[in-house]
Amino acid sequence: MSSTQKTARRTGPGSGARLEQFISAMIAMGQTGQVFGEHGIGKTSTFLSYVPEAHPGTEVILVPAANLTPDDLLVNAPVRDEHSGELVLTQLIMRQLTPGKPFVLLIDDSLQAGETIQSQLMQIACNWTLGEHDLRKLGCVGVFLADNESLAETSARRSDLAVLDRMVTLRVTANDTAWRQNLAERYENWDLTEVFRLWAGLTPRLRSLLSPRTLQHVLDCARAGFPLSWALPLVGGQRLRLRDMTSDGKPGPDRTAEILDGIAAAVGCPNPSTIADPVRAILRTAVRENWSVLLQGPPGCGKTEITKAVVREETGRDPVYFSLPVTNVEDLCVPIPTPDGTLDTLLSRSFMGPESKVIVWDEYNRPKDKATFAKLMEITQEWSLAGRPIPGLCAQIALQNPPYHLGRKLLVSSNNVAQASRFTVSYEVSPQDIPANQWLIDTYGEVAETALEWWKSDIDDEGREWITKRTLERLIKLHLAGQPLETGLIYLGDGEYAPVPLSQLEARLSESLGQKVIGLKELARDVAEWEARLAAACESSSEGTNDTDLVHQVFANAEVSQLKRHAEVVARLLRHMPPKLRAAHLVGQTPERQRFWIGALSRMAELSATP
């Protein structure tokens, strides 16, 4: 860390001095503190880092209010009296509020709680008591409520004067929290001085859009070698863009690329437009770096299956899987009385055990109830439920559909930027990103190869969007069962199916296509003839001819397993391909595909050297 960064930590505007001083003052005064500020500016992290440092031996008890139910904080339960031996009704308090040491109670997202919880918070805020329990006697030395009061992120306002008259309220900005210090420590091998200078030079609106939390995700992407734009959240299904508003309220110039390129240059990292095999790269990095990531893609493109497969590869076990349309957060944890007279949180069995685990939130934007988005903010940000950490949790992966696909609206819920910015990476998946083709070939053999050749060569881009890999598998199964293929297309109602003609697929499958179909198999069968045709093409033009383009397209469309099966044929034909077309098979490809083409080029050189 540079001396400039160390000085900024002590005295600069990013030192968090204002919020830190407020925290210590409220603890000294014994007053309830209310802290308001925009999402992602480091309010919570300032509490978690500053309190143990400034007040040794004091713990921060973080209670995310959005997840609380009326029985989480306090419940009446029958307990056997130790003197009389009779059952008596006793008020049991949340176990976290009895840590056995001095503690500061931080009620985060406090405006997200329901009406009953707000009433319970009133007693805590006013008197530092909960039911019959005095929090001071339990070790509480400070009570704070924190949230963003913008109605864009919460539907409630704290307006009861009986509550407001008991609190000291501080409105903070990013310059009042310790986020610069935390980032400098997180990336200690980088000098972030220029990053902080660039951020400070942005307009207030752009600084709000590129919040410190999102900036951290940008730096995480830079360190992983990912495009930095993947760190910008998907709000309402659309990628957040860094642009100001003009004086007449219209969007100003899009500065996203300029700002992200500036950050990449400041830390000395590239900012690629994409990477090879992006979905698997994101999933593997998420597991290894303990990230929460969001994958948004059209139905049937294989998001769920590839996620489960990569998690099994990385952890050796299946993910902890939840489908949001059939899941309530209340199904994941419930409060229960304990023998020591406290209220503990009972987590779902799938969360327990010390082994590494990855949670998959499938159909993330199709929750069972609309409050689920807010309630999942705790687990996606704090990796806990009702304040209880989930043991062994190493990654979270949310999967969802876009709001619109193929001109049709999908029945998904909307989110806000506070919810969306909890993910380190938010990636828009296209069908080409998920290598389902090889799985289809491995599962269905030659029929799948034929169907994939049709999908790649005979239909246009729009047709390929309608024919997802899930639909393609359905068509293969119908062919194998001797059933009409049309019934496997997406049904749109009133006798209408997805507008994709199937005649060429049917012809390929029945081998009755009038024109000759050329694939790797056909090239291999007539390899000598194709060598002669390509050699003649090279002599007539350095760019090649239609024959050259056809062979190049066959190579590009083939799966790696098909290429390996005909490796000798590929090497023989490669000798007669223009150099720029040979290089095209190496650029931006997956490592497995690159390894094949490097081997093919080596074999080509050997054949060329042979008399």
XYZ file of C-alpha atoms in Angstrom:
611
model
C 0.000 0.000 0.000
C 1.374 3.418 -0.917
C 2.081 6.169 1.616
C -0.578 8.263 -0.131
C -3.205 5.604 0.565
C -2.114 5.271 4.199
C -2.422 9.033 4.647
C -5.871 8.978 3.028
C -6.931 6.320 5.519
C -5.986 8.529 8.450
C -6.991 12.000 7.339
C -8.582 12.019 3.893
C -12.240 12.408 3.010
C -12.533 8.645 2.657
C -11.361 7.911 6.212
C -14.929 7.539 7.439
C -14.256 10.069 10.207
C -17.769 11.526 10.338
C -19.640 8.241 10.704
C -16.972 6.802 12.988
C -17.136 9.849 15.268
C -20.923 9.569 15.304
C -20.735 5.908 16.318
C -18.400 6.622 19.228
C -20.448 9.643 20.324
C -23.695 7.659 20.422
C -22.006 4.886 22.414
C -20.640 7.433 24.874
C -24.008 9.219 25.166
C -26.096 6.061 25.350
C -28.338 7.392 22.568
C -29.945 5.517 19.693
C -28.383 6.482 16.387
C -30.265 6.539 13.091
C -28.067 6.541 9.969
C -29.411 7.232 6.499
C -27.396 7.070 3.285
C -27.502 5.703 -0.247
C -27.012 2.008 -0.895
C -23.526 0.632 -1.308
C -21.547 3.486 0.307
C -20.105 1.387 3.119
C -22.389 2.151 6.066
C -22.463 -1.424 7.338
C -18.794 -2.152 6.640
C -17.806 0.973 8.607
C -19.617 -0.355 11.681
C -18.117 -3.821 11.284
C -14.546 -2.556 10.915
C -14.563 0.475 13.210
C -16.362 -0.734 16.346
C -13.990 -3.643 17.197
C -10.986 -1.407 16.445
C -12.125 1.643 18.433
C -13.851 -0.291 21.225
C -11.812 -3.453 21.900
C -13.833 -6.367 23.211
C -17.059 -4.989 21.740
C -18.905 -7.025 19.118
C -21.247 -5.776 16.396
C -24.513 -7.706 16.334
C -25.904 -7.213 12.820
C -29.633 -7.842 12.513
C -30.952 -7.398 8.939
C -34.495 -6.152 9.493
C -35.827 -7.136 6.066
C -35.708 -10.821 7.015
C -37.271 -10.568 10.457
C -40.640 -12.057 11.260
C -42.598 -11.066 14.398
C -41.376 -14.122 16.317
C -37.675 -13.730 15.475
C -36.767 -11.104 18.086
C -39.048 -12.155 20.912
C -41.505 -14.953 21.605
C -43.484 -16.259 24.591
C -42.837 -19.937 25.269
C -43.503 -22.401 28.101
C -40.346 -22.930 30.162
C -40.011 -25.050 33.330
C -39.323 -22.838 36.354
C -36.076 -23.890 38.041
C -37.523 -23.279 41.536
C -41.081 -24.630 41.366
C -40.587 -27.116 38.547
C -43.787 -25.862 36.929
C -44.172 -24.693 33.329
C -44.388 -20.915 33.135
C -44.784 -18.591 30.194
C -41.498 -16.821 29.581
C -40.353 -14.285 27.027
C -37.428 -15.664 25.039
C -35.132 -13.218 23.252
C -33.044 -13.743 20.090
C -29.836 -15.607 20.938
C -27.687 -13.059 19.086
C -28.724 -10.450 21.679
C -27.054 -12.429 24.467
C -23.447 -12.771 23.215
C -21.923 -12.680 26.700
C -19.801 -9.614 25.910
C -20.392 -5.909 25.216
C -22.119 -5.410 21.888
C -23.414 -2.767 19.517
C -26.765 -3.649 17.955
C -26.956 -2.601 14.288
C -30.398 -3.024 12.749
C -29.656 -2.880 9.029
C -32.205 -2.191 6.284
C -34.423 -1.015 9.114
C -37.102 0.502 6.854
C -37.526 -2.805 5.022
C -39.198 -4.476 8.008
C -42.949 -5.035 8.243
C -45.317 -3.105 10.498
C -45.142 -5.528 13.430
C -41.351 -5.502 13.388
C -41.373 -1.702 13.202
C -43.361 -1.678 16.438
C -40.857 -4.005 18.079
C -38.004 -1.814 16.850
C -39.763 1.160 18.462
C -39.246 -0.330 21.930
C -35.594 -1.125 21.153
C -34.924 2.355 19.788
C -36.723 4.181 22.581
C -35.701 2.255 25.686
C -33.063 -0.278 24.617
C -35.441 -2.945 25.881
C -37.280 -5.774 24.192
C -40.260 -7.163 26.044
C -39.127 -7.825 29.602
C -35.451 -7.823 28.647
C -33.139 -4.848 29.270
C -30.570 -4.857 26.469
C -28.102 -2.898 28.621
C -28.048 -5.718 31.185
C -27.371 -8.142 28.338
C -24.286 -6.119 27.358
C -25.658 -3.653 24.796
C -23.624 -0.437 24.618
C -25.124 1.044 21.447
C -28.201 0.779 19.230
C -28.198 1.944 15.606
C -30.745 1.753 12.785
C -29.449 2.100 9.216
C -31.024 2.253 5.770
C -31.485 4.262 2.605
C -34.577 6.424 3.039
C -35.181 6.740 -0.720
C -38.688 5.538 -1.576
C -37.183 3.968 -4.714
C -35.639 1.313 -2.462
C -38.109 1.083 0.416
C -41.843 1.551 0.742
C -41.754 2.831 4.333
C -40.861 6.007 6.176
C -40.281 6.286 9.887
C -42.747 9.037 10.855
C -43.881 8.222 14.403
C -42.740 11.168 16.540
C -42.660 8.948 19.624
C -39.848 7.017 17.951
C -38.122 9.876 16.171
C -37.903 11.881 19.412
C -35.684 9.146 20.917
C -33.021 9.072 18.195
C -30.112 11.084 16.892
C -30.138 11.036 13.089
C -27.177 11.362 10.742
C -27.421 11.485 6.961
C -24.168 10.304 5.385
C -22.563 10.216 1.962
C -19.758 8.047 0.648
C -17.254 10.588 1.963
C -18.406 9.853 5.516
C -17.737 6.102 5.521
C -14.632 3.926 5.545
C -15.044 2.441 2.071
C -11.724 3.781 0.730
C -9.875 2.236 3.659
C -11.640 -1.077 3.152
C -10.877 -1.160 -0.581
C -7.231 -0.219 0.020
C -6.911 -3.153 2.421
C -8.798 -5.532 0.125
C -6.507 -4.748 -2.824
C -3.280 -4.143 -0.933
C -1.167 -5.015 -3.982
C -2.693 -2.135 -5.955
C -2.230 1.586 -5.456
C -5.826 2.813 -5.685
C -4.964 6.510 -5.483
C -5.805 7.107 -9.148
C -9.022 5.066 -8.849
C -10.147 7.214 -5.915
C -9.206 10.384 -7.822
C -11.166 9.241 -10.885
C -14.219 8.406 -8.768
C -14.089 11.718 -6.902
C -14.001 13.563 -10.234
C -17.341 12.124 -11.337
C -20.585 14.042 -11.028
C -22.824 13.276 -8.018
C -25.177 11.223 -10.178
C -22.362 9.124 -11.627
C -20.862 8.585 -8.161
C -24.279 7.377 -7.028
C -24.536 4.957 -9.958
C -20.966 3.745 -9.462
C -21.393 3.278 -5.717
C -18.416 2.083 -3.643
C -19.996 -1.374 -3.519
C -20.221 -1.504 -7.315
C -16.715 -0.076 -7.596
C -15.488 -2.992 -5.474
C -17.166 -5.387 -7.893
C -15.479 -3.586 -10.806
C -12.101 -4.105 -9.147
C -12.930 -7.763 -8.460
C -13.674 -8.227 -12.169
C -10.416 -6.477 -13.069
C -8.455 -8.804 -10.797
C -10.169 -11.846 -12.341
C -9.459 -10.678 -15.914
C -13.168 -10.221 -16.694
C -14.790 -7.371 -18.631
C -15.363 -4.632 -16.066
C -18.887 -3.965 -17.339
C -19.968 -7.309 -15.883
C -19.746 -5.683 -12.441
C -22.498 -3.188 -13.288
C -25.833 -4.494 -11.975
C -28.813 -5.581 -14.048
C -31.693 -3.369 -12.913
C -35.057 -4.381 -14.327
C -33.192 -6.776 -16.602
C -31.106 -3.987 -18.201
C -27.410 -3.286 -17.662
C -26.845 -0.136 -15.616
C -25.205 2.537 -17.747
C -23.023 5.331 -16.369
C -24.635 8.429 -17.802
C -25.697 11.802 -16.456
C -28.997 13.560 -16.999
C -29.189 16.710 -19.119
C -30.868 19.885 -17.868
C -34.119 18.899 -19.586
C -34.165 15.519 -17.799
C -33.041 13.405 -20.735
C -30.168 10.884 -20.526
C -26.789 12.387 -21.280
C -23.829 10.769 -23.078
C -23.009 7.198 -22.093
C -19.665 7.333 -20.251
C -19.593 3.684 -19.203
C -16.729 2.561 -21.452
C -14.673 5.691 -20.724
C -14.968 5.348 -16.939
C -14.347 1.597 -16.840
C -11.369 1.872 -19.177
C -9.997 4.579 -16.869
C -10.303 2.281 -13.841
C -8.622 -0.577 -15.736
C -5.731 1.700 -16.708
C -5.408 2.984 -13.133
C -4.800 -0.540 -11.771
C -2.853 -1.783 -14.786
C -5.346 -4.424 -15.883
C -6.949 -5.069 -19.270
C -10.648 -4.473 -19.854
C -11.548 -7.134 -22.447
C -14.863 -7.023 -24.285
C -15.452 -10.699 -23.489
C -13.596 -13.891 -22.598
C -13.695 -17.483 -23.792
C -16.310 -19.760 -22.223
C -17.683 -16.918 -20.051
C -20.374 -18.758 -18.092
C -18.107 -21.508 -16.815
C -15.364 -18.963 -16.087
C -17.777 -16.879 -13.991
C -19.072 -19.909 -12.098
C -15.613 -21.295 -11.341
C -14.363 -17.907 -10.164
C -17.462 -17.418 -8.006
C -16.770 -20.668 -6.154
C -13.060 -19.956 -5.724
C -13.409 -16.262 -4.771
C -16.585 -16.507 -2.645
C -18.758 -14.381 -4.907
C -22.476 -13.919 -5.387
C -23.219 -13.818 -9.126
C -26.313 -13.357 -11.274
C -26.815 -15.079 -14.637
C -29.672 -13.750 -16.758
C -30.576 -15.618 -19.900
C -33.513 -16.766 -22.034
C -35.517 -19.852 -21.089
C -34.052 -23.175 -22.141
C -30.497 -22.038 -22.817
C -29.021 -24.377 -20.174
C -28.249 -21.977 -17.291
C -29.374 -24.338 -14.550
C -27.714 -27.468 -15.895
C -24.315 -25.883 -16.530
C -24.424 -24.258 -13.089
C -25.064 -27.584 -11.377
C -22.362 -29.282 -13.450
C -19.680 -26.668 -12.693
C -20.536 -26.643 -8.974
C -20.127 -30.430 -8.887
C -16.775 -30.119 -10.669
C -15.528 -27.431 -8.265
C -16.838 -28.733 -4.927
C -17.405 -32.438 -5.496
C -21.045 -32.131 -4.411
C -24.388 -30.897 -5.710
C -25.362 -27.278 -5.012
C -27.927 -26.310 -2.402
C -30.778 -25.649 -4.813
C -33.862 -23.508 -4.306
C -36.467 -22.536 -6.892
C -37.886 -19.174 -5.839
C -41.470 -19.729 -7.109
C -41.882 -22.441 -4.463
C -39.638 -20.976 -1.749
C -40.312 -18.515 1.054
C -37.427 -17.110 3.042
C -39.459 -18.238 6.056
C -39.039 -21.798 4.748
C -35.284 -21.458 5.132
C -35.106 -20.528 8.816
C -37.448 -20.395 11.836
C -36.970 -19.216 15.438
C -37.123 -21.908 18.149
C -36.835 -21.829 21.968
C -33.652 -23.294 23.457
C -33.002 -24.870 26.872
C -30.946 -21.868 28.005
C -33.936 -19.564 27.667
C -33.052 -17.825 24.398
C -34.552 -17.818 20.936
C -32.326 -19.541 18.394
C -32.629 -19.641 14.609
C -33.161 -23.066 13.110
C -31.728 -23.180 9.593
C -32.837 -25.522 6.833
C -30.989 -28.857 6.974
C -29.435 -28.183 3.556
C -27.525 -25.229 5.047
C -25.975 -27.182 7.884
C -22.682 -29.035 8.040
C -19.155 -27.623 7.726
C -18.585 -28.769 4.139
C -18.240 -26.221 1.342
C -21.580 -25.403 -0.221
C -22.903 -23.309 -3.083
C -26.461 -21.963 -3.102
C -28.324 -21.760 -6.402
C -31.320 -19.409 -6.445
C -33.163 -20.547 -9.574
C -35.897 -18.413 -11.164
C -34.559 -15.620 -8.955
C -36.916 -12.961 -10.320
C -40.002 -15.170 -10.049
C -40.341 -15.159 -6.238
C -43.261 -16.726 -4.431
C -44.076 -13.315 -2.961
C -42.870 -9.849 -3.919
C -41.168 -9.278 -0.570
C -38.683 -12.057 -1.251
C -36.311 -9.765 -3.175
C -35.932 -7.550 -0.116
C -35.608 -10.512 2.209
C -32.879 -12.117 0.120
C -30.772 -8.955 0.411
C -29.367 -10.246 3.695
C -28.196 -13.588 2.422
C -26.787 -12.238 -0.863
C -24.871 -9.463 0.914
C -24.139 -10.735 4.441
C -24.209 -14.510 3.730
C -26.430 -15.045 6.761
C -30.084 -15.690 7.585
C -31.737 -13.818 10.474
C -28.231 -12.856 11.547
C -26.950 -16.441 11.619
C -24.022 -17.135 9.232
C -24.396 -20.114 6.903
C -21.479 -22.484 7.581
C -19.257 -23.415 4.643
C -21.009 -21.124 2.163
C -18.524 -20.384 -0.635
C -20.708 -18.963 -3.419
C -24.234 -17.943 -4.385
C -25.562 -18.115 -7.925
C -28.844 -16.509 -8.940
C -30.419 -17.530 -12.249
C -33.182 -15.570 -13.948
C -34.907 -14.784 -17.246
C -34.947 -11.327 -18.858
C -38.173 -9.284 -18.708
C -38.626 -9.631 -22.488
C -37.577 -12.307 -24.967
C -38.417 -12.613 -28.667
C -40.754 -9.636 -28.353
C -42.790 -11.202 -25.558
C -43.022 -10.128 -21.944
C -42.045 -12.744 -19.361
C -43.824 -12.828 -15.999
C -40.881 -11.797 -13.849
C -40.586 -9.344 -10.960
C -38.663 -6.107 -11.068
C -35.846 -5.152 -8.712
C -34.125 -1.938 -7.641
C -30.474 -0.972 -7.755
C -29.928 -1.770 -4.054
C -31.025 -5.355 -4.631
C -29.288 -5.693 -8.003
C -25.918 -4.364 -6.826
C -25.417 -7.215 -4.342
C -23.854 -9.394 -7.063
C -20.165 -9.237 -7.927
C -20.920 -10.255 -11.522
C -24.193 -9.844 -13.403
C -23.940 -11.543 -16.787
C -26.386 -11.679 -19.699
C -26.168 -15.225 -21.042
C -26.645 -16.008 -24.732
C -27.230 -19.560 -26.003
C -23.751 -19.539 -27.577
C -22.207 -19.089 -24.118
C -23.283 -22.493 -22.850
C -21.604 -25.541 -24.422
C -24.688 -27.723 -24.525
C -23.884 -28.964 -28.041
C -21.316 -31.502 -26.870
C -23.710 -32.834 -24.243
C -26.359 -33.355 -26.939
C -23.844 -35.232 -29.113
C -22.656 -37.354 -26.189
C -26.263 -38.181 -25.281
C -27.927 -38.635 -28.686
C -25.042 -39.335 -31.062
C -25.394 -38.902 -34.815
C -28.983 -37.638 -34.617
C -27.796 -34.739 -32.435
C -24.960 -33.982 -34.879
C -27.481 -33.764 -37.699
C -29.841 -31.562 -35.688
C -26.982 -29.247 -34.689
C -25.827 -28.900 -38.300
C -29.388 -27.797 -39.156
C -29.444 -25.384 -36.189
C -26.108 -23.823 -37.156
C -26.484 -23.722 -40.939
C -30.125 -23.798 -42.063
C -31.911 -21.256 -39.873
C -31.232 -17.585 -39.192
C -30.347 -15.858 -35.916
C -33.983 -15.340 -34.937
C -34.736 -18.989 -35.620
C -31.839 -20.011 -33.363
C -33.328 -17.882 -30.575
C -36.626 -19.755 -30.882
C -34.859 -23.135 -30.990
C -33.240 -23.295 -27.557
C -31.090 -26.268 -26.625
C -34.023 -27.509 -24.572
C -36.246 -27.327 -27.680
C -33.538 -28.958 -29.793
C -33.384 -31.879 -27.390
C -37.164 -32.172 -27.586
C -37.004 -32.321 -31.390
C -34.339 -35.038 -31.230
C -36.435 -37.086 -28.807
C -39.529 -36.712 -30.974
C -37.597 -37.905 -34.041
C -36.283 -40.921 -32.155
C -39.834 -41.697 -31.006
C -41.201 -41.361 -34.531
C -43.414 -38.401 -33.654
C -44.101 -35.194 -35.655
C -41.445 -32.597 -34.967
C -43.763 -29.569 -34.955
C -45.220 -30.534 -31.594
C -41.790 -29.959 -30.059
C -41.718 -26.273 -30.986
C -42.801 -23.678 -28.421
C -46.613 -23.423 -28.572
C -47.835 -19.827 -28.740
C -51.577 -20.488 -28.545
C -54.496 -20.679 -31.006
C -52.792 -23.386 -33.039
C -49.649 -21.308 -33.571
C -46.155 -22.676 -32.986
C -42.787 -20.898 -32.952
C -42.177 -19.522 -36.501
C -39.319 -21.825 -37.488
C -39.613 -24.045 -40.592
C -38.682 -27.657 -39.912
C -38.629 -29.029 -43.469
C -34.840 -28.914 -43.787
C -34.386 -30.590 -40.410
C -36.831 -33.310 -41.393
C -35.003 -33.733 -44.702
C -31.612 -33.960 -42.994
C -32.926 -36.503 -40.523
C -34.561 -38.591 -43.263
C -31.533 -38.140 -45.592
C -33.814 -37.001 -48.397
C -32.504 -33.462 -48.796
C -32.276 -32.610 -52.484
C -28.986 -30.779 -52.190
C -25.835 -32.364 -50.893
C -25.179 -31.622 -47.224
C -21.550 -31.006 -46.348
C -20.239 -31.659 -42.856
C -17.044 -33.097 -41.379
C -18.238 -36.580 -42.127
C -18.667 -35.738 -45.813
C -15.275 -33.976 -45.973
C -13.609 -37.047 -44.483
C -15.313 -39.356 -46.961
C -13.953 -37.377 -49.941
C -10.822 -35.881 -48.387
C -8.626 -36.269 -51.473
C -11.173 -34.467 -53.656
C -11.477 -31.634 -51.118
C -7.689 -31.307 -50.866
C -7.555 -30.813 -54.613
C -10.405 -28.276 -54.583
C -8.769 -26.247 -51.788
C -5.380 -26.344 -53.495
C -6.994 -25.003 -56.668
C -8.709 -22.297 -54.604
C -5.360 -21.175 -53.161
C -3.905 -20.857 -56.662
C -6.805 -18.776 -57.948
C -7.067 -16.393 -54.946
C -5.098 -15.642 -51.785
C -8.438 -15.099 -50.046
C -9.822 -18.470 -51.116
C -13.101 -19.286 -52.863
C -16.551 -20.550 -51.948
C -15.018 -23.982 -51.344
C -12.588 -22.423 -48.859
C -15.397 -20.612 -47.043
C -17.481 -23.778 -46.876
C -14.680 -25.835 -45.300
C -13.875 -22.999 -42.894
C -17.539 -22.872 -41.812
C -17.650 -26.635 -41.349
C -14.590 -26.421 -39.076
C -16.089 -23.507 -37.115
C -19.434 -25.268 -36.601
C -17.969 -28.616 -35.555
C -17.751 -29.552 -31.906
C -14.361 -30.477 -30.451
C -15.280 -34.157 -30.258
C -16.102 -34.137 -33.978
C -12.839 -32.381 -34.810
C -10.845 -34.891 -32.768
C -12.579 -37.770 -34.516
C -11.404 -36.391 -37.886
C -8.119 -34.801 -36.721
C -6.050 -36.159 -39.623
C -8.560 -34.893 -42.182
C -8.585 -31.457 -40.550
C -4.781 -31.234 -40.660
C -4.673 -32.258 -44.354
C -7.257 -29.666 -45.377
C -5.785 -26.989 -43.127
C -2.637 -26.902 -45.270
C -4.649 -25.339 -48.112
C -6.523 -22.736 -46.051
C -5.510 -19.022 -46.093
C -3.421 -18.072 -42.992
C -6.008 -15.614 -41.671
C -8.675 -18.346 -41.642
C -6.348 -20.693 -39.770
C -5.748 -18.023 -37.125
C -9.481 -17.413 -36.752
C -9.857 -20.849 -35.149
C -7.540 -19.812 -32.275
C -8.811 -16.332 -31.411
C -11.338 -16.060 -28.575
C -11.925 -19.816 -28.346
C -12.191 -22.032 -25.284
C -8.939 -23.568 -23.977
C -10.051 -27.022 -25.130
C -10.715 -25.766 -28.656
C -7.442 -23.832 -28.749
C -5.519 -26.951 -27.686
C -7.048 -28.881 -30.566
C -6.178 -26.225 -33.154
C -2.624 -25.852 -31.871
C -2.220 -29.608 -32.313
C -3.853 -29.455 -35.740
C -1.461 -26.709 -36.864
C 1.512 -28.760 -35.633
C 0.289 -31.815 -37.517
C -0.282 -29.626 -40.601
C 3.353 -28.466 -40.414
C 4.523 -32.088 -40.222
C 2.468 -33.009 -43.293
C 3.804 -29.990 -45.196
C 7.389 -31.017 -44.367
C 6.835 -34.570 -45.606
C 7.956 -35.018 -49.247
